[in-house]
Coordinates of C-alpha atoms in Angstrom, one line a residue:
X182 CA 232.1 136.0 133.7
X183 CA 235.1 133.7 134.0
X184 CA 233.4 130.5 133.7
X185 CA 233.0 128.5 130.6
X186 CA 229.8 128.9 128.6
X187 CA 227.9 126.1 128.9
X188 CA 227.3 123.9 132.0
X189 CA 230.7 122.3 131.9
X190 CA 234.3 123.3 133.3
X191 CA 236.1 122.6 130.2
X192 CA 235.6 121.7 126.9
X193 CA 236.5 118.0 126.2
X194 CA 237.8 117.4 122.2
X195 CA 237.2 113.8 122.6
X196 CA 234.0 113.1 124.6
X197 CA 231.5 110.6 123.6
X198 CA 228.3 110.2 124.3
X199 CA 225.9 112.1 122.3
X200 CA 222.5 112.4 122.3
X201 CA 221.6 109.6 119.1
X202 CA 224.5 109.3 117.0
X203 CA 224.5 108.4 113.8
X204 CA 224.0 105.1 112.0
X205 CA 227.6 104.1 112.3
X206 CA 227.5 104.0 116.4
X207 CA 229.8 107.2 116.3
X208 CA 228.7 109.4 119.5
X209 CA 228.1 113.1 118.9
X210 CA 230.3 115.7 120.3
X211 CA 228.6 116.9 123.2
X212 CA 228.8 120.7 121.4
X213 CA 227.1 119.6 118.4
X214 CA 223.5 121.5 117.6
X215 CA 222.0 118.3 117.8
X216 CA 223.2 117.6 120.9
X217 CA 223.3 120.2 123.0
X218 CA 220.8 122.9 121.0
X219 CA 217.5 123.6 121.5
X220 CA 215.1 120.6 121.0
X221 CA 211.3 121.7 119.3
X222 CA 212.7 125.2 117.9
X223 CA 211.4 125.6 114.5
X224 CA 213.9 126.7 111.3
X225 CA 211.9 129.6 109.0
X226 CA 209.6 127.9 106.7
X227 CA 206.7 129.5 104.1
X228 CA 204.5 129.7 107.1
X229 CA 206.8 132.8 108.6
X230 CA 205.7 134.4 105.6
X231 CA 202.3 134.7 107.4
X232 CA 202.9 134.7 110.8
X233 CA 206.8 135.2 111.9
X234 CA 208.2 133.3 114.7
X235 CA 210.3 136.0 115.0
X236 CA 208.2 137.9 116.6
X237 CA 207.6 135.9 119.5
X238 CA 210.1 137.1 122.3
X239 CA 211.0 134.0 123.5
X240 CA 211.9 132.2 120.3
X241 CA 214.0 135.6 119.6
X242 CA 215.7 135.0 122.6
X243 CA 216.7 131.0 121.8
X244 CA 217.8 132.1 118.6
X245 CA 220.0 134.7 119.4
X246 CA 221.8 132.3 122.6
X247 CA 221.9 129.9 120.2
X248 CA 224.3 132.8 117.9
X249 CA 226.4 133.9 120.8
X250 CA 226.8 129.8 121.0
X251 CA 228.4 130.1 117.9
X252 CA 230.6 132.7 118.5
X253 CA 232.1 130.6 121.4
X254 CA 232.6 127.7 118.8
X255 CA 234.0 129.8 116.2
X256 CA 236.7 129.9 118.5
X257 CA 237.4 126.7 119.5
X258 CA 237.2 125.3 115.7
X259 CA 240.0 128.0 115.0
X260 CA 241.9 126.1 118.1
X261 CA 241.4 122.7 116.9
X262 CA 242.1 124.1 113.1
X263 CA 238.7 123.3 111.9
X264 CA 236.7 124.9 109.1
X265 CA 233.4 125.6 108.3
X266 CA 232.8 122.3 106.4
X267 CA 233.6 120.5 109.8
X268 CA 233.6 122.8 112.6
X269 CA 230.7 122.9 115.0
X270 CA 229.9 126.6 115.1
X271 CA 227.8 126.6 111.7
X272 CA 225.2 124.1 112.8
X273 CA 224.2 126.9 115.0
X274 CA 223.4 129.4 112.6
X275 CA 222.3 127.8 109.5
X276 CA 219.3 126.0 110.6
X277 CA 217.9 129.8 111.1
X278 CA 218.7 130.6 107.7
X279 CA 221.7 133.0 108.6
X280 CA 225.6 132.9 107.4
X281 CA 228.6 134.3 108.9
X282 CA 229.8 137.0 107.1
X283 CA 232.2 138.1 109.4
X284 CA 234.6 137.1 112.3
X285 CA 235.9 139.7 115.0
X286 CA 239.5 138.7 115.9
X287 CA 241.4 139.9 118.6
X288 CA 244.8 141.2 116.7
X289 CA 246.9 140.2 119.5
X290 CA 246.5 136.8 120.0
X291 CA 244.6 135.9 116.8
X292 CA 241.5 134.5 118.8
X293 CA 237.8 135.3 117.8
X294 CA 235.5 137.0 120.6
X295 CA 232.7 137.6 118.5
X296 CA 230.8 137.5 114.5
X297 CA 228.3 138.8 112.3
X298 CA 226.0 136.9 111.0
X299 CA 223.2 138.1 108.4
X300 CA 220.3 137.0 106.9
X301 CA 221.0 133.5 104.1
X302 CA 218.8 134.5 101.6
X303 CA 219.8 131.7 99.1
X304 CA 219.4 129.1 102.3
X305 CA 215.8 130.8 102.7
X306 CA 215.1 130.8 99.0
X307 CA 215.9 126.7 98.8
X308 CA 213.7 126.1 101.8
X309 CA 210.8 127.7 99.7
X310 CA 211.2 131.3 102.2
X311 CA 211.1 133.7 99.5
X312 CA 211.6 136.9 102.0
X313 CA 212.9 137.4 105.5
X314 CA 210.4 137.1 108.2
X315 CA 209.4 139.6 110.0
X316 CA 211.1 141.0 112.8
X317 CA 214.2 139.0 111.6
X318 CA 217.0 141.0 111.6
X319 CA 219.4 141.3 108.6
X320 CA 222.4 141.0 110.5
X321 CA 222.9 140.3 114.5
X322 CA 226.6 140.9 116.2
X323 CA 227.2 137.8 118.6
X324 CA 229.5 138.6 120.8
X325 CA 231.4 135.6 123.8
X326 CA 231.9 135.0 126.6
X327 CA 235.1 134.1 128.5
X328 CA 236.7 130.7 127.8
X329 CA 238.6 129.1 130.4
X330 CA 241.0 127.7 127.5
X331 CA 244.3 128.4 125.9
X332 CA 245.1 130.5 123.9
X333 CA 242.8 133.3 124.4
X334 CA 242.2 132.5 128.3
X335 CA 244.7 135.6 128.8
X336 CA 243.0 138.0 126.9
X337 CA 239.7 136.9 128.3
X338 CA 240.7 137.4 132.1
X339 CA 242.4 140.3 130.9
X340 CA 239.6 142.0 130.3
X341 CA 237.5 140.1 133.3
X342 CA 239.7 142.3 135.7
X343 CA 239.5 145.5 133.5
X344 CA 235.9 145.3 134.5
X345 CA 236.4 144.2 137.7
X346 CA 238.2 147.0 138.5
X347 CA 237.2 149.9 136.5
X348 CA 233.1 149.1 135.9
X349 CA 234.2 149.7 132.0
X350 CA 235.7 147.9 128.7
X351 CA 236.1 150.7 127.1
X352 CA 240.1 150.3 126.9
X353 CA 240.2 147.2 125.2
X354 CA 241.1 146.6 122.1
X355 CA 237.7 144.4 121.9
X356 CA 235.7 147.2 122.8
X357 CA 236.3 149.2 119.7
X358 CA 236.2 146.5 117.5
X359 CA 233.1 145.3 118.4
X360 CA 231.9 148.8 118.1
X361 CA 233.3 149.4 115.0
X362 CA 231.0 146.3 113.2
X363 CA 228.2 148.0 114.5
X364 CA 228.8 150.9 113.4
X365 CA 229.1 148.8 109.9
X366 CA 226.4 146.7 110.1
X367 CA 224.2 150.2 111.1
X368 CA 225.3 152.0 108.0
X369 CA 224.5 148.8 105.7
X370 CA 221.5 147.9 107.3
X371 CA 219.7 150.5 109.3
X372 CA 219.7 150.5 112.9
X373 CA 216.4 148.3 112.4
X374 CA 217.3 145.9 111.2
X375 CA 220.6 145.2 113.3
X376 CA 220.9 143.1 116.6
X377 CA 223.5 142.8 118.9
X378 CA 224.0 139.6 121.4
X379 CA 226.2 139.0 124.0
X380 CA 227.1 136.5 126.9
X381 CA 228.8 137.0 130.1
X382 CA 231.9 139.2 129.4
X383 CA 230.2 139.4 125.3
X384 CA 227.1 140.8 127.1
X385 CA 230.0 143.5 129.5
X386 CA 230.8 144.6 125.8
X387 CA 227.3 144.8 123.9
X388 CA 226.2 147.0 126.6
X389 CA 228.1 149.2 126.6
X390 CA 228.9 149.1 122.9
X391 CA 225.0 149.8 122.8
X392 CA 225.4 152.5 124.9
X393 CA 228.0 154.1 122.8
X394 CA 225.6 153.9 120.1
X395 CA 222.7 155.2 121.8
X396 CA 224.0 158.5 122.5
X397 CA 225.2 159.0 119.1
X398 CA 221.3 158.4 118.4
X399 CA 221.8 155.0 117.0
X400 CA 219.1 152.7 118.7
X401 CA 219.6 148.9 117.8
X402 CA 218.0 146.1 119.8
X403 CA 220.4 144.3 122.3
X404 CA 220.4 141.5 124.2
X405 CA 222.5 140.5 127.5
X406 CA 223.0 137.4 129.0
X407 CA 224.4 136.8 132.3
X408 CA 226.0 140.5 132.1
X409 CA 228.4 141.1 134.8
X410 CA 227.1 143.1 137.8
X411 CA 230.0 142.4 139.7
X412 CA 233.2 145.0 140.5
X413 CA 235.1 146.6 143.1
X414 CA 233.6 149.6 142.8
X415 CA 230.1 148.1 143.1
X416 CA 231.5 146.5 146.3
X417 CA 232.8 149.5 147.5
X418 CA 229.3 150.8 147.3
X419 CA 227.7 147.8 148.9
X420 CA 230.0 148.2 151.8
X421 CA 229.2 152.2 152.0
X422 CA 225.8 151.1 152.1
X423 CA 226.0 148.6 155.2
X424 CA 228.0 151.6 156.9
X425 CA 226.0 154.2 156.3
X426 CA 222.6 152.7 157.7
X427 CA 224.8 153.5 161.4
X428 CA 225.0 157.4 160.2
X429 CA 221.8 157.5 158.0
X430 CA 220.0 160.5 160.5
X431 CA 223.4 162.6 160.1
X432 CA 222.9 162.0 155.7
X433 CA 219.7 163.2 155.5
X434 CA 220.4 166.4 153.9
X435 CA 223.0 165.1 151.4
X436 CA 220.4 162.6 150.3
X437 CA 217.9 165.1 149.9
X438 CA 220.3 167.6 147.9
X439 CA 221.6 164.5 145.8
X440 CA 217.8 163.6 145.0
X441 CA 217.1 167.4 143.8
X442 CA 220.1 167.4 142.2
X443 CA 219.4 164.1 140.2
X444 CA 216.1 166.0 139.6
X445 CA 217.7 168.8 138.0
X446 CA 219.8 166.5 135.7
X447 CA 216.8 164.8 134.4
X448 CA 214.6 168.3 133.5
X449 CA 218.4 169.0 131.9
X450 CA 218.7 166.4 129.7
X451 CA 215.3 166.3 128.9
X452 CA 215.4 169.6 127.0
X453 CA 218.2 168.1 125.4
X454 CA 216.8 166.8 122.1
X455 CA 219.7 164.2 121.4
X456 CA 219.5 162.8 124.9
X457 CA 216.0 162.1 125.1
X458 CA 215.9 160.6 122.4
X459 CA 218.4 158.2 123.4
X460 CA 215.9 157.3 126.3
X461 CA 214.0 155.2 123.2
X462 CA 217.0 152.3 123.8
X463 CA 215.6 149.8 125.9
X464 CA 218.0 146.5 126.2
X465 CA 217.3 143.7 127.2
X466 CA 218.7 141.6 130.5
X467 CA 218.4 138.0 131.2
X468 CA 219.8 137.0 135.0
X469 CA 219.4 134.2 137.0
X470 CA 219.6 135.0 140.8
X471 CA 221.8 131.6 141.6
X472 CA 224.8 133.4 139.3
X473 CA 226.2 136.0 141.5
X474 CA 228.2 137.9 138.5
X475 CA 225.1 138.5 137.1
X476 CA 222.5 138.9 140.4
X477 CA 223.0 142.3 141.3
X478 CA 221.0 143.5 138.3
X479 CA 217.8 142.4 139.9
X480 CA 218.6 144.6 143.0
X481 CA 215.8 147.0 142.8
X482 CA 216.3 150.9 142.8
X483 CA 215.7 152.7 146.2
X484 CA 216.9 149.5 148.5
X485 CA 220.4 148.7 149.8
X486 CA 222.1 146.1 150.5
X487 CA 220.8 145.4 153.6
X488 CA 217.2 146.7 152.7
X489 CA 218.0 150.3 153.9
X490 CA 216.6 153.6 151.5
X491 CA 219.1 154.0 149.1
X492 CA 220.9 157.2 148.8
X493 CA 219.5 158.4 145.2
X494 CA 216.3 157.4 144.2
X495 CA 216.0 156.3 140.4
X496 CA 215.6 159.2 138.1
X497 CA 212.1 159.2 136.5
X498 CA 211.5 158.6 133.6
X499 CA 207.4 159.1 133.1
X500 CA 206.7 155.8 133.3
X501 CA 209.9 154.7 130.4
X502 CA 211.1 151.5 131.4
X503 CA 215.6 151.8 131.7
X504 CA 215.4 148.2 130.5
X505 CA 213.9 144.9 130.5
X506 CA 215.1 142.8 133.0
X507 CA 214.1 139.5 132.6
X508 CA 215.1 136.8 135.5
X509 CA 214.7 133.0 135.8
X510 CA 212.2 131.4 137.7
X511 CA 212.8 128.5 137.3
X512 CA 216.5 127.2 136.1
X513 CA 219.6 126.4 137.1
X514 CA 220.6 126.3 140.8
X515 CA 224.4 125.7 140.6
X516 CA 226.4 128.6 139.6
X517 CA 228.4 127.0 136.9
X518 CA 225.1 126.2 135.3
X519 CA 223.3 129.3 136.3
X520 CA 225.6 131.4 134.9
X521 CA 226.0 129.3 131.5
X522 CA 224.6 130.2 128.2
X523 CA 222.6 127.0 127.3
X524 CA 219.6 127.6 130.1
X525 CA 217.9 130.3 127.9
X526 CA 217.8 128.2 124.6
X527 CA 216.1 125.4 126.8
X528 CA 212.4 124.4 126.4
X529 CA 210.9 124.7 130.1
X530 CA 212.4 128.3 131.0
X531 CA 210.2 130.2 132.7
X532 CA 211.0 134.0 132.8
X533 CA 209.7 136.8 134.7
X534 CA 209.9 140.6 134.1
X535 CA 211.0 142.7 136.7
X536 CA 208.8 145.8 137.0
X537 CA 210.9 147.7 139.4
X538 CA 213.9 149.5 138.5
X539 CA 217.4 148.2 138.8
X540 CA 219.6 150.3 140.6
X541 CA 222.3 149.0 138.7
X542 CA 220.5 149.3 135.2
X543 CA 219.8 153.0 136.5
X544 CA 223.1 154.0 137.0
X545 CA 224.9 152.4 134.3
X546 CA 222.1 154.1 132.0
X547 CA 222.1 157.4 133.4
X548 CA 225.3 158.5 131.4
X549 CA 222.6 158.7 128.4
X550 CA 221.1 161.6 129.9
X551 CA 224.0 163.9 130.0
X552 CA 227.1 163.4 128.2
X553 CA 228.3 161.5 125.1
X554 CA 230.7 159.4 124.7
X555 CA 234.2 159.5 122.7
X556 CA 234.7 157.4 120.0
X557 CA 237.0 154.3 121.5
X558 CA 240.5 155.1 119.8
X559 CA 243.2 153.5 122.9
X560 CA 244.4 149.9 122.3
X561 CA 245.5 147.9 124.7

């Protein structure tokens, strides 16, 4: 979460060495689409009109990384004062056919932490793609990641150690701006046709911004990358786990009355119109065990930390899925790169869906079931 986005420490304005460069000898920067993007991913053509690639989940999920890339380049061109005839961001988008229509900016340092991007239909049109494929969306809110760079390196860790030690972004100022395009792009678009995407500390935020949304009823498809799994409070309860495996007989009936009582919550909500329906949002998770902000979310339900029963089983949910949780089989070993953005563009990953539930997923979900939310209205 407070690593850069891609495999490297720091982004270098001056580094040669791309992939081809161009007739002149001139090396590409090693941000460039060309250079770092994805390498046999196909741009919409009149053959989508027949069969979508859209709807194919992994070239969804390429696409989308390849967004949230932008978003993180939005930034830096604003740093190095470029625009959107020579920044890099835009080669990220348009060979997908979308444009940015919007930038989120962070009103107290000025920075960008995230975009909206909808669907180029004059781009599609002169490409002979006459109507959006299916299961593109219309718009898709991108949301970053932290970057280890001035000037919005403050910010960022700023709100790195509101999660860190409150499990929650909800006080930040980013937080209800993010929410607050959603809300927009929902009320243009339709909750159908909307998207949101996030990375890292971008993915802390479109969870729980899709949260928010879900309990107002507003069910719009989401995708998280490398979400942080990692606070004090969830290392409080790892440490109360390890303990309590020395006084488990003398918790037996606590367990049992917190199980029934977990029980009783579920039958509650469930004659609760609003809240089940809210059981209909499913996001989407993509981990890789080797990045340990992100690792816990594979930590099935109803197994501790050191492979004791658990507490509280996992509420059930007749059979529902909480979310997909989608985890690397083969990728990156090294945390800098296992926690980076560019594996899940690349060709040769190889993902796995977890069947279990995630404890994590579980809890962090369960709020859907019983209360709503405010509406975000603190700044900070």
């Amino acid at each position: 979460m407070v690593v850069q986005f891609m495999a490297k420490s720091s982004v270098e304005e001056d580094s040669r060495g791309g992939r081809d460069g161009d007739a002149a000898g001139v090396a590409r920067h090693p941000y460039d689409f060309l250079e770092s993007g994805p390498r046999n991913l196909p741009s919409p053509n009149w053959r989508d009109l027949i069969r979508s690639s859209w709807r194919d989940p992994n070239y969804k999920r390429m696409v989308i990384a390849c967004f949230i890339q932008a978003a993180y380049l939005l930034e830096l061109d604003r740093q190095d004062k470029k625009t959107e005839e020579n920044g890099l961001a835009p080669n990220w988008w348009k060979p997908f056919k979308y444009k940015l229509t919007r930038t989120l900016i962070d009103e107290r340092d000025g920075s960008i932490y995230g975009a909206i991007l909808e669907w180029d239909r004059s781009a599609a049109m002169a490409d002979l793609v006459p109507v959006r494929p299916r299961g593109a969306p219309k718009a898709v809110l991108a949301l970053r990641g932290t970057l280890l760079k001035s000037p919005t390196i403050r910010r960022d860790l700023q709100d790195d150690l509101r999660f860190l030690a409150r499990e929650s972004l909800k006080g930040s100022v980013r937080f209800a701006g993010a929410l607050e395009a959603l809300q927009s792009a929902v009320a243009r678009f339709g909750s159908t046709n909307v998207c949101i995407g996030g990375h890292s500390l971008g993915a802390g935020f479109a969870l729980q911004i899709g949260k928010a949304s879900a309990m107002q009823g507003v069910f719009v498809d989401c995708h998280l990358f490398n979400p942080p799994s990692v606070s004090l409070v969830m290392s409080l309860r790892i440490i109360g786990e390890k303990a309590s495996s020395v006084v488990r007989r003398m918790k037996v009936v606590a367990r049992s009355g917190e199980v029934a009582a977990a029980a009783e919550e579920a039958k509650a909500s469930e004659k609760d119109g609003s809240s089940a329906e809210a059981k209909r949002w499913v996001p989407n998770l993509y981990v890789n065990n080797s990045d340990y902000i992100c690792c816990y979310y594979n930590h099935t339900a109803g197994v501790g930390a050191n492979g004791s029963p658990d507490a509280v089983k996992p509420i059930p949910r007749n059979g529902d899925a909480a979310a997909k949780l989608f985890v690397a089989s083969k990728g990156p070993q090294r945390f800098l790169e296992a926690h980076g953005l560019q594996q899940w563009w690349s060709d040769d990953m190889e993902l796995q869906l977890a069947l279990s539930h995630s404890k994590l997923i579980d809890r962090q979900l369960r709020s859907l079931y019983a209360v709503s939310q405010p509406h975000p209205s603190s700044k900070s």
